[in-house]
Amino acid sequence: PVCLRSRKGRPAFTMSALDEKVLKAVTGEFDLESVQRLTLPRMDLQSLEGIQLCPNVVELNLTGNKISKLNGLEKLPRLKKLILTSNNIQSLDGLQTLTQLDQLHLQDNNLKDIDELQKLEPLQKLRYLYLRNIDQELPNPVCKHPSYRTVATRILPHLLCLDGERLRQAEFVATRMGQDEPRSLPGFSAGDVDIPPSRPWLEDFDWEDGKAEESAVSQDVQKELTDNLREAKRLDSKAKALLIHYQGD
């Protein structure tokens, strides 16, 4: 049975599965289609049967239940944040249709097979993925695989954060370069671009003209220096003549 608790922690009532009455009690909403955030932690839930009664949920928290299969999540097409921490999940079947998902929390489950991560490939809007905490607590067994991080970032090239750590640009580039086949933009191929032949960037520079210009500049500088020196000598001679004149007086 599922024991629903009030906000003060006291048991409210017990049901064997999610149904309309249970969901209305939890959300406080009469119209379940208007529910966007649904929190169902630590209720001993073993399945997601009935979750389709809230089809417009954007955030769903199922922390601390006994869920092993994710059947039913395909009925939540708008889901963006899904928290499944501390359940009994061994397979990611059921997540493939959640193409709007941005955050996925799967810490403290029982994911063992590295190939399970491949099932996340359709989730190209996923930016935050947790299979363990940032301090490496509550890990799934798959986190011990030597290629865990590499596989995750290859499958989800737009991932920004893995297990609470921002992905470094160098790591991102390395994983992309390690792919067997480069990914391309939809509807785009290299053949669509006309790349002109390369040319030396100084191909049109006339080195002789450059030398002539340098010579002309040097001549102008030399002439200016000569004129300045001649004027200085003239002023010096005039100053000496004035000095002799005043000394004679």
PDB file of C-alpha atoms in Angstrom, residues 95-209:
ATOM      1  CA  LEU A  95      12.653   7.590 -20.910  1.00  0.00           C
ATOM      2  CA  GLN A  96      13.201   7.669 -24.676  1.00  0.00           C
ATOM      3  CA  THR A  97      10.051   9.677 -25.441  1.00  0.00           C
ATOM      4  CA  LEU A  98      10.789  12.465 -22.946  1.00  0.00           C
ATOM      5  CA  THR A  99      12.356  14.701 -25.589  1.00  0.00           C
ATOM      6  CA  GLN A 100      11.734  17.910 -23.572  1.00  0.00           C
ATOM      7  CA  LEU A 101      13.678  16.640 -20.567  1.00  0.00           C
ATOM      8  CA  ASP A 102      16.318  19.090 -19.288  1.00  0.00           C
ATOM      9  CA  GLN A 103      17.264  17.550 -15.917  1.00  0.00           C
ATOM     10  CA  LEU A 104      17.447  13.879 -14.932  1.00  0.00           C
ATOM     11  CA  HIS A 105      18.383  12.679 -11.420  1.00  0.00           C
ATOM     12  CA  LEU A 106      19.077   8.960 -11.090  1.00  0.00           C
ATOM     13  CA  GLN A 107      21.398   8.762  -8.064  1.00  0.00           C
ATOM     14  CA  ASP A 108      21.233   5.727  -5.807  1.00  0.00           C
ATOM     15  CA  ASN A 109      19.665   3.279  -8.259  1.00  0.00           C
ATOM     16  CA  ASN A 110      20.901  -0.020  -9.668  1.00  0.00           C
ATOM     17  CA  LEU A 111      22.026   0.828 -13.198  1.00  0.00           C
ATOM     18  CA  LYS A 112      24.872  -1.566 -14.033  1.00  0.00           C
ATOM     19  CA  ASP A 113      25.105  -1.853 -17.812  1.00  0.00           C
ATOM     20  CA  ILE A 114      26.967   0.934 -19.642  1.00  0.00           C
ATOM     21  CA  ASP A 115      24.779   0.223 -22.697  1.00  0.00           C
ATOM     22  CA  GLU A 116      21.765   1.536 -20.781  1.00  0.00           C
ATOM     23  CA  LEU A 117      23.095   5.056 -21.325  1.00  0.00           C
ATOM     24  CA  GLN A 118      22.505   4.635 -25.048  1.00  0.00           C
ATOM     25  CA  LYS A 119      18.782   4.816 -24.335  1.00  0.00           C
ATOM     26  CA  LEU A 120      19.255   8.476 -23.400  1.00  0.00           C
ATOM     27  CA  GLU A 121      20.387   9.440 -26.898  1.00  0.00           C
ATOM     28  CA  PRO A 122      16.926  10.731 -27.993  1.00  0.00           C
ATOM     29  CA  LEU A 123      17.037  13.242 -25.109  1.00  0.00           C
ATOM     30  CA  GLN A 124      18.968  15.904 -26.990  1.00  0.00           C
ATOM     31  CA  LYS A 125      17.624  18.701 -24.772  1.00  0.00           C
ATOM     32  CA  LEU A 126      19.056  17.072 -21.653  1.00  0.00           C
ATOM     33  CA  ARG A 127      21.576  19.432 -20.015  1.00  0.00           C
ATOM     34  CA  TYR A 128      21.913  18.060 -16.453  1.00  0.00           C
ATOM     35  CA  LEU A 129      22.405  14.359 -15.719  1.00  0.00           C
ATOM     36  CA  TYR A 130      23.073  12.826 -12.294  1.00  0.00           C
ATOM     37  CA  LEU A 131      23.943   9.171 -11.773  1.00  0.00           C
ATOM     38  CA  ARG A 132      25.802  10.021  -8.553  1.00  0.00           C
ATOM     39  CA  ASN A 133      26.326  13.083  -6.376  1.00  0.00           C
ATOM     40  CA  ILE A 134      29.124  15.570  -6.948  1.00  0.00           C
ATOM     41  CA  ASP A 135      30.975  14.057  -3.936  1.00  0.00           C
ATOM     42  CA  GLN A 136      30.572  10.646  -5.655  1.00  0.00           C
ATOM     43  CA  GLU A 137      28.101   9.525  -2.998  1.00  0.00           C
ATOM     44  CA  LEU A 138      24.931   7.568  -3.964  1.00  0.00           C
ATOM     45  CA  PRO A 139      26.465   6.171  -7.190  1.00  0.00           C
ATOM     46  CA  ASN A 140      24.970   3.690  -9.613  1.00  0.00           C
ATOM     47  CA  PRO A 141      27.227   0.676 -10.284  1.00  0.00           C
ATOM     48  CA  VAL A 142      27.708   1.898 -13.870  1.00  0.00           C
ATOM     49  CA  CYS A 143      29.667   4.903 -12.558  1.00  0.00           C
ATOM     50  CA  LYS A 144      32.587   2.552 -11.862  1.00  0.00           C
ATOM     51  CA  HIS A 145      32.943   1.742 -15.558  1.00  0.00           C
ATOM     52  CA  PRO A 146      36.230   3.259 -16.859  1.00  0.00           C
ATOM     53  CA  SER A 147      34.466   4.785 -19.881  1.00  0.00           C
ATOM     54  CA  TYR A 148      31.440   6.086 -17.998  1.00  0.00           C
ATOM     55  CA  ARG A 149      32.069   9.817 -18.495  1.00  0.00           C
ATOM     56  CA  THR A 150      33.277   9.414 -22.077  1.00  0.00           C
ATOM     57  CA  VAL A 151      30.235   7.372 -23.091  1.00  0.00           C
ATOM     58  CA  ALA A 152      27.819   9.789 -21.401  1.00  0.00           C
ATOM     59  CA  THR A 153      29.269  12.862 -23.123  1.00  0.00           C
ATOM     60  CA  ARG A 154      29.376  11.161 -26.528  1.00  0.00           C
ATOM     61  CA  ILE A 155      25.751  10.081 -26.320  1.00  0.00           C
ATOM     62  CA  LEU A 156      24.653  13.507 -25.035  1.00  0.00           C
ATOM     63  CA  PRO A 157      26.884  16.064 -26.814  1.00  0.00           C
ATOM     64  CA  HIS A 158      24.883  19.026 -25.493  1.00  0.00           C
ATOM     65  CA  LEU A 159      25.226  17.989 -21.841  1.00  0.00           C
ATOM     66  CA  LEU A 160      26.389  20.878 -19.629  1.00  0.00           C
ATOM     67  CA  CYS A 161      26.657  19.144 -16.274  1.00  0.00           C
ATOM     68  CA  LEU A 162      27.379  15.521 -15.349  1.00  0.00           C
ATOM     69  CA  ASP A 163      27.008  14.446 -11.699  1.00  0.00           C
ATOM     70  CA  GLY A 164      27.147  18.057 -10.532  1.00  0.00           C
ATOM     71  CA  GLU A 165      30.353  18.900 -12.407  1.00  0.00           C
ATOM     72  CA  ARG A 166      30.399  21.349 -15.285  1.00  0.00           C
ATOM     73  CA  LEU A 167      31.837  19.674 -18.338  1.00  0.00           C
ATOM     74  CA  ARG A 168      35.136  21.263 -19.339  1.00  0.00           C
ATOM     75  CA  GLN A 169      35.549  22.453 -22.905  1.00  0.00           C
ATOM     76  CA  ALA A 170      38.663  20.317 -23.331  1.00  0.00           C
ATOM     77  CA  GLU A 171      36.770  17.204 -22.265  1.00  0.00           C
ATOM     78  CA  PHE A 172      33.930  18.102 -24.607  1.00  0.00           C
ATOM     79  CA  VAL A 173      36.323  18.523 -27.567  1.00  0.00           C
ATOM     80  CA  ALA A 174      38.177  15.312 -26.748  1.00  0.00           C
ATOM     81  CA  THR A 175      35.013  13.243 -26.666  1.00  0.00           C
ATOM     82  CA  ARG A 176      33.782  14.780 -29.910  1.00  0.00           C
ATOM     83  CA  MET A 177      37.101  14.050 -31.639  1.00  0.00           C
ATOM     84  CA  GLY A 178      36.942  10.495 -30.368  1.00  0.00           C
ATOM     85  CA  GLN A 179      33.744   9.721 -32.257  1.00  0.00           C
ATOM     86  CA  ASP A 180      34.006   7.243 -35.107  1.00  0.00           C
ATOM     87  CA  GLU A 181      31.867   9.419 -37.335  1.00  0.00           C
ATOM     88  CA  PRO A 182      31.468  13.183 -37.035  1.00  0.00           C
ATOM     89  CA  ARG A 183      27.970  14.447 -36.358  1.00  0.00           C
ATOM     90  CA  SER A 184      26.520  16.929 -38.797  1.00  0.00           C
ATOM     91  CA  LEU A 185      23.713  19.437 -38.635  1.00  0.00           C
ATOM     92  CA  PRO A 186      20.357  18.131 -39.900  1.00  0.00           C
ATOM     93  CA  GLY A 187      19.970  18.821 -43.622  1.00  0.00           C
ATOM     94  CA  PHE A 188      23.549  19.993 -43.930  1.00  0.00           C
ATOM     95  CA  SER A 189      26.556  18.357 -45.553  1.00  0.00           C
ATOM     96  CA  ALA A 190      30.071  19.493 -46.338  1.00  0.00           C
ATOM     97  CA  GLY A 191      29.271  19.285 -50.034  1.00  0.00           C
ATOM     98  CA  ASP A 192      26.876  22.212 -49.634  1.00  0.00           C
ATOM     99  CA  VAL A 193      29.776  24.612 -49.037  1.00  0.00           C
ATOM    100  CA  ASP A 194      31.915  25.984 -51.870  1.00  0.00           C
ATOM    101  CA  ILE A 195      35.359  26.490 -50.348  1.00  0.00           C
ATOM    102  CA  PRO A 196      37.632  28.668 -52.512  1.00  0.00           C
ATOM    103  CA  PRO A 197      41.248  27.584 -53.068  1.00  0.00           C
ATOM    104  CA  SER A 198      43.713  28.949 -50.562  1.00  0.00           C
ATOM    105  CA  ARG A 199      46.079  31.793 -51.527  1.00  0.00           C
ATOM    106  CA  PRO A 200      49.144  33.183 -49.764  1.00  0.00           C
ATOM    107  CA  TRP A 201      48.059  36.233 -47.818  1.00  0.00           C
ATOM    108  CA  LEU A 202      51.000  38.315 -49.216  1.00  0.00           C
ATOM    109  CA  GLU A 203      50.578  37.039 -52.738  1.00  0.00           C
ATOM    110  CA  ASP A 204      49.765  40.493 -54.183  1.00  0.00           C
ATOM    111  CA  PHE A 205      52.404  42.414 -52.254  1.00  0.00           C
ATOM    112  CA  ASP A 206      55.190  43.911 -54.416  1.00  0.00           C
ATOM    113  CA  TRP A 207      58.342  43.743 -52.380  1.00  0.00           C
ATOM    114  CA  GLU A 208      60.215  46.084 -54.800  1.00  0.00           C
ATOM    115  CA  ASP A 209      57.535  48.730 -54.363  1.00  0.00           C
TER     116      ASP A 209
END
